mmCIF file of C-alpha atoms in Angstrom:
data_model
loop_
_atom_site.group_PDB
_atom_site.id
_atom_site.type_symbol
_atom_site.label_atom_id
_atom_site.label_comp_id
_atom_site.label_asym_id
_atom_site.label_seq_id
_atom_site.Cartn_x
_atom_site.Cartn_y
_atom_site.Cartn_z
ATOM 1 C CA UNK A 1 -0.037 -21.073 8.425
ATOM 2 C CA UNK A 2 -0.180 -21.146 12.231
ATOM 3 C CA UNK A 3 -3.332 -19.063 12.359
ATOM 4 C CA UNK A 4 -5.022 -21.306 9.774
ATOM 5 C CA UNK A 5 -4.157 -24.412 11.805
ATOM 6 C CA UNK A 6 -5.238 -22.748 15.034
ATOM 7 C CA UNK A 7 -8.607 -21.803 13.565
ATOM 8 C CA UNK A 8 -9.010 -25.295 12.093
ATOM 9 C CA UNK A 9 -8.427 -26.967 15.461
ATOM 10 C CA UNK A 10 -10.698 -24.442 17.181
ATOM 11 C CA UNK A 11 -13.521 -25.226 14.750
ATOM 12 C CA UNK A 12 -12.970 -28.965 15.211
ATOM 13 C CA UNK A 13 -13.009 -28.582 18.988
ATOM 14 C CA UNK A 14 -16.228 -26.565 18.884
ATOM 15 C CA UNK A 15 -17.868 -29.118 16.587
ATOM 16 C CA UNK A 16 -16.880 -31.929 18.956
ATOM 17 C CA UNK A 17 -18.072 -30.062 22.086
ATOM 18 C CA UNK A 18 -21.592 -29.872 20.668
ATOM 19 C CA UNK A 19 -24.178 -31.566 22.854
ATOM 20 C CA UNK A 20 -24.424 -34.440 20.375
ATOM 21 C CA UNK A 21 -20.745 -35.340 20.807
ATOM 22 C CA UNK A 22 -19.266 -37.500 18.068
ATOM 23 C CA UNK A 23 -22.607 -38.089 16.365
ATOM 24 C CA UNK A 24 -22.682 -35.808 13.314
ATOM 25 C CA UNK A 25 -19.231 -34.359 14.047
ATOM 26 C CA UNK A 26 -18.139 -34.329 10.405
ATOM 27 C CA UNK A 27 -21.322 -32.585 9.295
ATOM 28 C CA UNK A 28 -20.961 -29.881 11.941
ATOM 29 C CA UNK A 29 -17.276 -29.433 11.104
ATOM 30 C CA UNK A 30 -18.058 -29.167 7.385
ATOM 31 C CA UNK A 31 -20.655 -26.455 8.020
ATOM 32 C CA UNK A 32 -18.219 -24.559 10.269
ATOM 33 C CA UNK A 33 -15.522 -24.756 7.586
ATOM 34 C CA UNK A 34 -17.983 -23.427 5.013
ATOM 35 C CA UNK A 35 -18.918 -20.531 7.292
ATOM 36 C CA UNK A 36 -15.233 -19.709 7.873
ATOM 37 C CA UNK A 37 -14.521 -19.907 4.120
ATOM 38 C CA UNK A 38 -11.909 -22.626 4.628
ATOM 39 C CA UNK A 39 -11.679 -24.985 1.626
ATOM 40 C CA UNK A 40 -11.946 -28.711 2.283
ATOM 41 C CA UNK A 41 -12.676 -31.966 0.508
ATOM 42 C CA UNK A 42 -14.865 -34.722 1.785
ATOM 43 C CA UNK A 43 -14.356 -38.363 0.915
ATOM 44 C CA UNK A 44 -18.019 -39.304 1.258
ATOM 45 C CA UNK A 45 -21.184 -37.855 -0.160
ATOM 46 C CA UNK A 46 -22.292 -34.399 0.894
ATOM 47 C CA UNK A 47 -25.586 -34.258 2.732
ATOM 48 C CA UNK A 48 -28.277 -31.898 1.544
ATOM 49 C CA UNK A 49 -27.825 -29.649 4.601
ATOM 50 C CA UNK A 50 -24.131 -29.217 3.833
ATOM 51 C CA UNK A 51 -24.894 -28.495 0.177
ATOM 52 C CA UNK A 52 -27.535 -25.906 1.136
ATOM 53 C CA UNK A 53 -25.204 -24.293 3.687
ATOM 54 C CA UNK A 54 -22.499 -24.018 1.023
ATOM 55 C CA UNK A 55 -24.934 -22.456 -1.419
ATOM 56 C CA UNK A 56 -26.127 -20.009 1.246
ATOM 57 C CA UNK A 57 -22.610 -18.892 2.208
ATOM 58 C CA UNK A 58 -21.597 -18.593 -1.434
ATOM 59 C CA UNK A 59 -24.653 -16.502 -2.258
ATOM 60 C CA UNK A 60 -24.186 -14.287 0.782
ATOM 61 C CA UNK A 61 -20.544 -13.608 -0.132
ATOM 62 C CA UNK A 62 -21.289 -12.858 -3.794
ATOM 63 C CA UNK A 63 -24.780 -11.363 -3.646
ATOM 64 C CA UNK A 64 -23.731 -7.906 -4.892
ATOM 65 C CA UNK A 65 -21.986 -9.365 -7.945
ATOM 66 C CA UNK A 66 -25.006 -11.558 -8.719
ATOM 67 C CA UNK A 67 -27.414 -8.631 -8.460
ATOM 68 C CA UNK A 68 -25.196 -6.599 -10.798
ATOM 69 C CA UNK A 69 -24.933 -9.382 -13.390
ATOM 70 C CA UNK A 70 -28.615 -10.327 -13.276
ATOM 71 C CA UNK A 71 -29.709 -6.694 -13.305
ATOM 72 C CA UNK A 72 -27.501 -5.990 -16.315
ATOM 73 C CA UNK A 73 -28.825 -9.038 -18.150
ATOM 74 C CA UNK A 74 -32.442 -8.054 -17.474
ATOM 75 C CA UNK A 75 -31.754 -4.500 -18.620
ATOM 76 C CA UNK A 76 -30.403 -5.813 -21.920
ATOM 77 C CA UNK A 77 -26.747 -5.103 -21.199
ATOM 78 C CA UNK A 78 -24.013 -7.343 -22.467
#
């Protein structure tokens, strides 16, 4: 639990130290949480960049499984 909180505050600090400051902080933090595979919920709408980043990280983590499933389906396997 401590390490999760420590990494959460580290990511928040890094997102806030960005050259843009508070502007876009939540978007930068959301992308950092996605990259660190830390689940979160957002009260507002997700921007397209956040959605694309989530899709990218999900695909990169599960690419081998997807290739196996798609390859099996194309080969006529069940």
